Short mmCIF file of C-alpha atoms in Angstrom, two decimals:
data_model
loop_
_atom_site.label_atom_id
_atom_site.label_comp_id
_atom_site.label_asym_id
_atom_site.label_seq_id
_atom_site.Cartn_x
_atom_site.Cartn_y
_atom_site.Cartn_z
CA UNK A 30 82.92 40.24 93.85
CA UNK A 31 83.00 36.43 93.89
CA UNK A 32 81.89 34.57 97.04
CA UNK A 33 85.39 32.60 97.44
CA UNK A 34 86.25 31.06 100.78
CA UNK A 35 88.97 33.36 101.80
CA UNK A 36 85.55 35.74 102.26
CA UNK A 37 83.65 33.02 103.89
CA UNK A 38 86.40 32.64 106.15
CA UNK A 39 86.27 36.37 106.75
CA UNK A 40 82.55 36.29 107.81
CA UNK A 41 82.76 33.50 109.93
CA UNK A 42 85.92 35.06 111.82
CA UNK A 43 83.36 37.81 112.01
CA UNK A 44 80.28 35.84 113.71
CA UNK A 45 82.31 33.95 116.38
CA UNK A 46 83.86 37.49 117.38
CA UNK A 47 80.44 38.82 117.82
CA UNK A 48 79.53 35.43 119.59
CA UNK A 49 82.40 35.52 122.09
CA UNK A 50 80.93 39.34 122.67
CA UNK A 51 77.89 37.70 123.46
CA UNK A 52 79.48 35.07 125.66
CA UNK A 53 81.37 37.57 127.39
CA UNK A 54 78.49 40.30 128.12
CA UNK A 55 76.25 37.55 129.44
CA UNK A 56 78.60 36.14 131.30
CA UNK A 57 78.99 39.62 133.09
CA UNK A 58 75.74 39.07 134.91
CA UNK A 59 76.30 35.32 136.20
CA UNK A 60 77.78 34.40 139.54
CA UNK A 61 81.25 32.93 138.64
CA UNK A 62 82.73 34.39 141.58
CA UNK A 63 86.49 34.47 141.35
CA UNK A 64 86.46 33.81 137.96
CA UNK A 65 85.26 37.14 136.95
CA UNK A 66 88.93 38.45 137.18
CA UNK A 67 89.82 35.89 134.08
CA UNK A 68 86.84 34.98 131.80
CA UNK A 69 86.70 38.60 130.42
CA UNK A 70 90.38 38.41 129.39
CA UNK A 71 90.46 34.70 128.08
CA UNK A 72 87.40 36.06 126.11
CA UNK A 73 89.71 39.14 124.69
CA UNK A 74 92.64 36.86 124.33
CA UNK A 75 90.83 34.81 121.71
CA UNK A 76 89.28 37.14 120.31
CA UNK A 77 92.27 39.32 119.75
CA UNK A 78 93.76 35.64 118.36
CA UNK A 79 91.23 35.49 115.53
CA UNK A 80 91.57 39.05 114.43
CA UNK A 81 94.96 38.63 114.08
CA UNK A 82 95.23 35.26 112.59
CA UNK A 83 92.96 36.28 110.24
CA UNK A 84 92.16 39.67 109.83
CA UNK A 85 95.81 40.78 110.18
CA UNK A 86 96.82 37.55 108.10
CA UNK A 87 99.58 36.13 110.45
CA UNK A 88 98.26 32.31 109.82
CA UNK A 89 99.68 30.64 106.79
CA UNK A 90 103.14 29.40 106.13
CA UNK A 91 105.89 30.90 108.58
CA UNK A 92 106.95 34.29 107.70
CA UNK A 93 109.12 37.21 109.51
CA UNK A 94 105.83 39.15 110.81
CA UNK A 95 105.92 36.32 113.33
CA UNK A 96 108.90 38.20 114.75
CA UNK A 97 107.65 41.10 115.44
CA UNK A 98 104.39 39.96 116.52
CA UNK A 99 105.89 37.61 118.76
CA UNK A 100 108.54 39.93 119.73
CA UNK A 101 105.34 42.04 121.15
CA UNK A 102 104.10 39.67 122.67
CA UNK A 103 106.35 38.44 124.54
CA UNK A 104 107.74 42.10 125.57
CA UNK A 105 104.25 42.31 126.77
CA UNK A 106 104.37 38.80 128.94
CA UNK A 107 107.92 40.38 130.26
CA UNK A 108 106.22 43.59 131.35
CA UNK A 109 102.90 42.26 132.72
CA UNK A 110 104.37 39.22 134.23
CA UNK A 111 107.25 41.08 136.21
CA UNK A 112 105.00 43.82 137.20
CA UNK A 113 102.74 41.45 138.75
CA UNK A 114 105.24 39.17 140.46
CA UNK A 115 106.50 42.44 142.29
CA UNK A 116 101.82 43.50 143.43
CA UNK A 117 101.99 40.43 144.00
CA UNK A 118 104.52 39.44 146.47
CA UNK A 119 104.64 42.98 148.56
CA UNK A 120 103.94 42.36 151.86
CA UNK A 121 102.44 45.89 152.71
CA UNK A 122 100.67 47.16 149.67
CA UNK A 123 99.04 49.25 149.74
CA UNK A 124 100.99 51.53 151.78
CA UNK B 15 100.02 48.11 78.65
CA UNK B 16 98.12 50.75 80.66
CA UNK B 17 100.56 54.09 81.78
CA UNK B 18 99.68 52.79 85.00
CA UNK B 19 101.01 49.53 85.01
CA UNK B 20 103.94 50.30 83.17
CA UNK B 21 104.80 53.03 86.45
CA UNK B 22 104.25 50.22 89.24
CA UNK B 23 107.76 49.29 89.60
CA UNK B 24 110.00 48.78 92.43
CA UNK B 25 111.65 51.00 94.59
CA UNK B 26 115.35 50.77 94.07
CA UNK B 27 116.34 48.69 97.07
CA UNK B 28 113.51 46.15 96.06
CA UNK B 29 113.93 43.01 93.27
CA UNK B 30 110.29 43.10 92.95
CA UNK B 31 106.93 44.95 94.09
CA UNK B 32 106.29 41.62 96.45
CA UNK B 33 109.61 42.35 98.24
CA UNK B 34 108.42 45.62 98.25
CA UNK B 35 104.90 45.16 100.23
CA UNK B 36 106.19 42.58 102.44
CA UNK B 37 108.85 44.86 103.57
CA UNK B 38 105.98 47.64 104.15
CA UNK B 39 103.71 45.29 106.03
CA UNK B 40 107.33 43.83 108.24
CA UNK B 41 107.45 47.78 108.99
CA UNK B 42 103.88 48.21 110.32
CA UNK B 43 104.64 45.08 112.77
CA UNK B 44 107.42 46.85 114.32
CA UNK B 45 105.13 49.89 114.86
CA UNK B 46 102.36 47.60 115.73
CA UNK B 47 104.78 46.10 118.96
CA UNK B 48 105.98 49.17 119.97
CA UNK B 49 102.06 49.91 120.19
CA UNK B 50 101.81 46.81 122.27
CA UNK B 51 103.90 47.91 125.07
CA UNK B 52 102.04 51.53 124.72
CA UNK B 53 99.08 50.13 125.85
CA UNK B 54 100.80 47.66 127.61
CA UNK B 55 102.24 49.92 130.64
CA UNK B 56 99.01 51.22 130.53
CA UNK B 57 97.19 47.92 131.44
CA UNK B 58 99.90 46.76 133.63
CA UNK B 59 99.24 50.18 135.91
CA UNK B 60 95.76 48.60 135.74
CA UNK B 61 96.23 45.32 136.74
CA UNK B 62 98.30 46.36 139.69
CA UNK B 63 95.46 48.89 141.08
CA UNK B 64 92.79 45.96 139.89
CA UNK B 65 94.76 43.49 142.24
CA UNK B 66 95.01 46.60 145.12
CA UNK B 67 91.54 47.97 145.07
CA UNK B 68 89.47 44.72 143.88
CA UNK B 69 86.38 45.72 145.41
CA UNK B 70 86.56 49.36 144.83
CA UNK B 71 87.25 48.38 140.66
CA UNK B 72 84.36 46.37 140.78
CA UNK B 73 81.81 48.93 142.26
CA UNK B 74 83.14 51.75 140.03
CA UNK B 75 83.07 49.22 136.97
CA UNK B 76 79.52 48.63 137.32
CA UNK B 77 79.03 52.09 136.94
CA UNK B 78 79.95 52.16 133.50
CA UNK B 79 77.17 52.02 130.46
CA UNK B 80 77.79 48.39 129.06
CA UNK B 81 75.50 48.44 126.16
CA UNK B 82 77.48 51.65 124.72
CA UNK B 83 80.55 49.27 125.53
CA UNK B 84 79.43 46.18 123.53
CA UNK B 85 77.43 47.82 121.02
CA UNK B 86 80.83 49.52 119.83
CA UNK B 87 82.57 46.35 120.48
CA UNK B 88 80.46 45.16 117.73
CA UNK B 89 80.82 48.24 115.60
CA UNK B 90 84.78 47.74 115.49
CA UNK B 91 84.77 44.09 114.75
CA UNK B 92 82.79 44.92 111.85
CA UNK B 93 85.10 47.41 110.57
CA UNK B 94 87.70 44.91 110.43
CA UNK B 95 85.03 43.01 108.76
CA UNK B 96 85.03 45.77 105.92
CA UNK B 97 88.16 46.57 106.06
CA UNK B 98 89.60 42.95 105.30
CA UNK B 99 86.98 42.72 102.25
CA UNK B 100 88.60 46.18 101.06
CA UNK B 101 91.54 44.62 100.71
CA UNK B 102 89.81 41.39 99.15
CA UNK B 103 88.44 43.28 96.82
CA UNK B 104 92.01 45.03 95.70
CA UNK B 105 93.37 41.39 95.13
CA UNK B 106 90.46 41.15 92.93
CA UNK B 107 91.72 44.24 91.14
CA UNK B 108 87.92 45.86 92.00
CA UNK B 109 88.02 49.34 92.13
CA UNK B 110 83.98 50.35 93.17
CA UNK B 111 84.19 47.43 96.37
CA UNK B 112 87.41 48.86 97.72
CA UNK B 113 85.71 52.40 97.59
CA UNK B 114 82.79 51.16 98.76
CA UNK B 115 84.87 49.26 101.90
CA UNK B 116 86.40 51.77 102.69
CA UNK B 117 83.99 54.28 102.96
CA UNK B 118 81.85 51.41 105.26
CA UNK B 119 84.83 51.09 107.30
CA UNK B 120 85.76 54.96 108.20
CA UNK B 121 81.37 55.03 108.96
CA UNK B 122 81.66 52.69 111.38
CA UNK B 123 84.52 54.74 113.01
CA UNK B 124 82.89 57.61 113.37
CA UNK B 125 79.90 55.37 114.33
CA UNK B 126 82.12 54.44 116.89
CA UNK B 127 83.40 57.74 118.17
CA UNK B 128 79.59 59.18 118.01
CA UNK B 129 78.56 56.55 120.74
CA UNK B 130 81.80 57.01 122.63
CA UNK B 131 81.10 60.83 122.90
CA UNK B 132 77.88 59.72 123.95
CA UNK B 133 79.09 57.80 126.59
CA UNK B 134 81.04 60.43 127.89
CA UNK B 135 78.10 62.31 128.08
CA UNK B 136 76.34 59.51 129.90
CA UNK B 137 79.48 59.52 131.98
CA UNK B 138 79.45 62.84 133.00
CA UNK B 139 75.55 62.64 134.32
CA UNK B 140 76.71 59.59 136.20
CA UNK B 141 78.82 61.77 138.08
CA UNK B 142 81.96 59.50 137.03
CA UNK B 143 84.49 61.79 135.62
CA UNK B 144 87.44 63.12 137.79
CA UNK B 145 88.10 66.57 138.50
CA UNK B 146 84.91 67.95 136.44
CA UNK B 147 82.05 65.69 138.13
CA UNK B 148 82.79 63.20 140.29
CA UNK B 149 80.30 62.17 143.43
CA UNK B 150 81.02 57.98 143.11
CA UNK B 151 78.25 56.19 144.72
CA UNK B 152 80.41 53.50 146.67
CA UNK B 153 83.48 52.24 147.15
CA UNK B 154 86.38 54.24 148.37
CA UNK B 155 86.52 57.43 146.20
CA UNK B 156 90.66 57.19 145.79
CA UNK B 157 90.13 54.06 144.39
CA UNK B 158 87.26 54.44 142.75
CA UNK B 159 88.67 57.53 140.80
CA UNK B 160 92.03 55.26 139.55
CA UNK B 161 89.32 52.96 137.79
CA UNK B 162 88.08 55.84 135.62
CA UNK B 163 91.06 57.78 135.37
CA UNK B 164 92.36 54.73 133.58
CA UNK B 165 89.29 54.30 131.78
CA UNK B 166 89.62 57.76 130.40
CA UNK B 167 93.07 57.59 129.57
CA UNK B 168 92.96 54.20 127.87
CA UNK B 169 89.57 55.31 125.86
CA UNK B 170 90.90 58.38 124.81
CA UNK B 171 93.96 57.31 123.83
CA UNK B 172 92.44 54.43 121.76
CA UNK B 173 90.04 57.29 120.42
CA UNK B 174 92.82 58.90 119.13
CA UNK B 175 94.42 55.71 117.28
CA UNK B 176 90.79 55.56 115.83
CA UNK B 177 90.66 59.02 114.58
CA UNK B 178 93.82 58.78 112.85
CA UNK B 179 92.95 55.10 110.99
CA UNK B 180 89.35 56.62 109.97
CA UNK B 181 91.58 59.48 108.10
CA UNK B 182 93.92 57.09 106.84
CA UNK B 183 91.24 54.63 105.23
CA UNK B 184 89.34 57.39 103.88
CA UNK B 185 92.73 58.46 101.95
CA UNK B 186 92.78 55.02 100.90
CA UNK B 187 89.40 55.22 99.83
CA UNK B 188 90.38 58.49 97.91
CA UNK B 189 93.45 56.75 96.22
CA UNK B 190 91.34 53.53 95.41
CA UNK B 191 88.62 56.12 93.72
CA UNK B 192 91.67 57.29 91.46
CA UNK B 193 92.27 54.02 90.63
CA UNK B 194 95.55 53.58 92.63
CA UNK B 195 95.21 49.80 93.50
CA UNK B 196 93.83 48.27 90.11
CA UNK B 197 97.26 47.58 89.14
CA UNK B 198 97.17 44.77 91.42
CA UNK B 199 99.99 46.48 94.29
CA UNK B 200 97.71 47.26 97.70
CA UNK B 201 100.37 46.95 100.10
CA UNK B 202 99.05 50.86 101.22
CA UNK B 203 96.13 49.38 101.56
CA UNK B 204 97.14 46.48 103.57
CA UNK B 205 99.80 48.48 106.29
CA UNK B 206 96.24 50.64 106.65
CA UNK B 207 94.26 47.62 107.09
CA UNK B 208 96.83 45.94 109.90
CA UNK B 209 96.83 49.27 111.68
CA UNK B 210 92.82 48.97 111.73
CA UNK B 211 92.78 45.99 112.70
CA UNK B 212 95.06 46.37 115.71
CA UNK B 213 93.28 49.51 116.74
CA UNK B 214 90.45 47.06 117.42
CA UNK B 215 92.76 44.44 119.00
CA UNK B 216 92.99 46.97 121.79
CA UNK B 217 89.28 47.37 122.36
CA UNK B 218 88.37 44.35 122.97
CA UNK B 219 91.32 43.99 125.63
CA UNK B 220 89.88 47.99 126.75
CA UNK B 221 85.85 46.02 126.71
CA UNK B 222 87.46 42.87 128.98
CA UNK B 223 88.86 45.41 131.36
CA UNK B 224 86.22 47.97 131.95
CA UNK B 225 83.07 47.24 131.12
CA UNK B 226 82.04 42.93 132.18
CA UNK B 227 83.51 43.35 135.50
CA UNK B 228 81.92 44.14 138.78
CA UNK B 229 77.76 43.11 137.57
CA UNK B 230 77.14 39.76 139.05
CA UNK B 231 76.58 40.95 142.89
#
């Protein structure tokens, strides 16, 4: 197999998701306070960016898997987003 | 022109074999969403106990064994590692690399699901697991419990995703062996590969959520 740069882009992809594992378990042990509730998830988020701009291909010219991966996405922000606007404004929760 | 070749043609509704494995790959994304909002509802019930029982999520997160957690985080990412140079290596029209891919990928599954039994093992000593053993050490107990009910829900739920993409890209690796992709049409290959690939989209949201949380006190 030829080392072309589509594979060098693979392996890189590779090292910075193992890196941002790094970051993230490390992280686990510092005193960040509040911020513990986000920095794991910003962490995922980017990770789960990489492997699917380039593991699942969606970077490159515009194509109609950005529907549906959009359309996921933002079904997701709909559902997480609404839940948490309803926790999040009770006034006696728990009951 | 080989027999083989001269077979790979379109399916009827198709004007070419392109057509044909973009249409395939638009299929798994619609699949792939509806996953989304599978595991979705799952981590929204999360988040709401998370913002409910902060405290109590924390001290039962701590609990859990984080070097199982991020050695298997790393064990997944390089599956999709593999996985993506399987289907490299079918653009190259490569039959032994795909094989070889393959068979690297479905390894590191199991690898996977080895450490994750494991872990349940672990688990179970801990005294962590509801209804069959659990004594938790602090925090209150109903809230404690929601934590790892979730965690073995979500786990188990991914481990069954897992199981069925480690069968899938070993009968990819089976097909490849015959010689099924050196025609130069993989778009099997790739719907496999996107399913993989999301599987381990969900870990490392699963990782963020139960294991880093909870250790800095």
């Amino acid at each position: 197999m030829k080392l072309g740069g589509q594979i060098v882009t693979f392996v890189i992809a590779w090292a910075v998701l193992l890196l941002l594992l790094g970051i993230n378990v490390l992280l686990a042990y510092q005193p960040i306070g509040g911020l513990h509730g986000f920095v794991p998830i910003g962490i995922a988020a980017t990770q789960a960016f990489i492997i699917m701009a380039i593991f699942m291909k969606l970077r490159g010219r515009p194509s109609l898997k950005w529907v549906f991966a959009g359309a996921g996405f933002f079904w997701l922000m709909i559902l997480l987003g609404l839940s948490s606007t309803d926790y999040m404004t009770r006034a006696a929760w728990p009951l | 022109m080989s027999q083989r070749a001269a077979a790979l043609k379109p399916e009827m509704q198709y004007a070419d074999l392109a057509q044909q494995g973009e249409t395939a790959q638009l299929g798994m994304w619609i699949f792939l969403a509806t996953e989304v909002l599978f595991f979705g509802g799952m981590m929204a019930a999360y988040l709401a106990y998370r913002m409910t029982y902060n405290a109590d999520f924390d001290a039962a997160a701590k609990e859990s064994v984080i070097w199982i957690g991020s050695v298997n985080t790393a064990v997944l990412v390089t599956s999709s590692l593999t996985m993506v140079m399987a289907i490299h290596a079918a653009a190259e029209r490569e039959r032994q690399p795909i094989v070889y891919f393959l068979l690297a990928t479905a390894a590191l599954g199991l690898i996977f699901l080895g450490l994750k039994g494991y872990e349940y093992v672990e688990d179970y000593n801990d005294a962590v697991v509801p209804v069959l053993n659990f004594h938790p050490k602090e925090g209150n107990p109903g809230a404690v419990e929601l934590f790892w009910l979730f965690y073995f829900y979500a786990t188990l739920l991914h481990a069954v995703h897992l199981t069925i993409g480690i069968i899938l890209v070993f009968f990819m690796a089976v097909r490849a062996k015959r010689g099924a992709f050196d025609a130069g049409y993989y778009a099997p290959l790739e719907v496999v590969g996107l399913y993989w690939s999301f599987v381990d989209t969900v870990w490392v949201f699963l990782f963020a959520l139960i294991y880093p949380i909870g250790r800095s006190g």
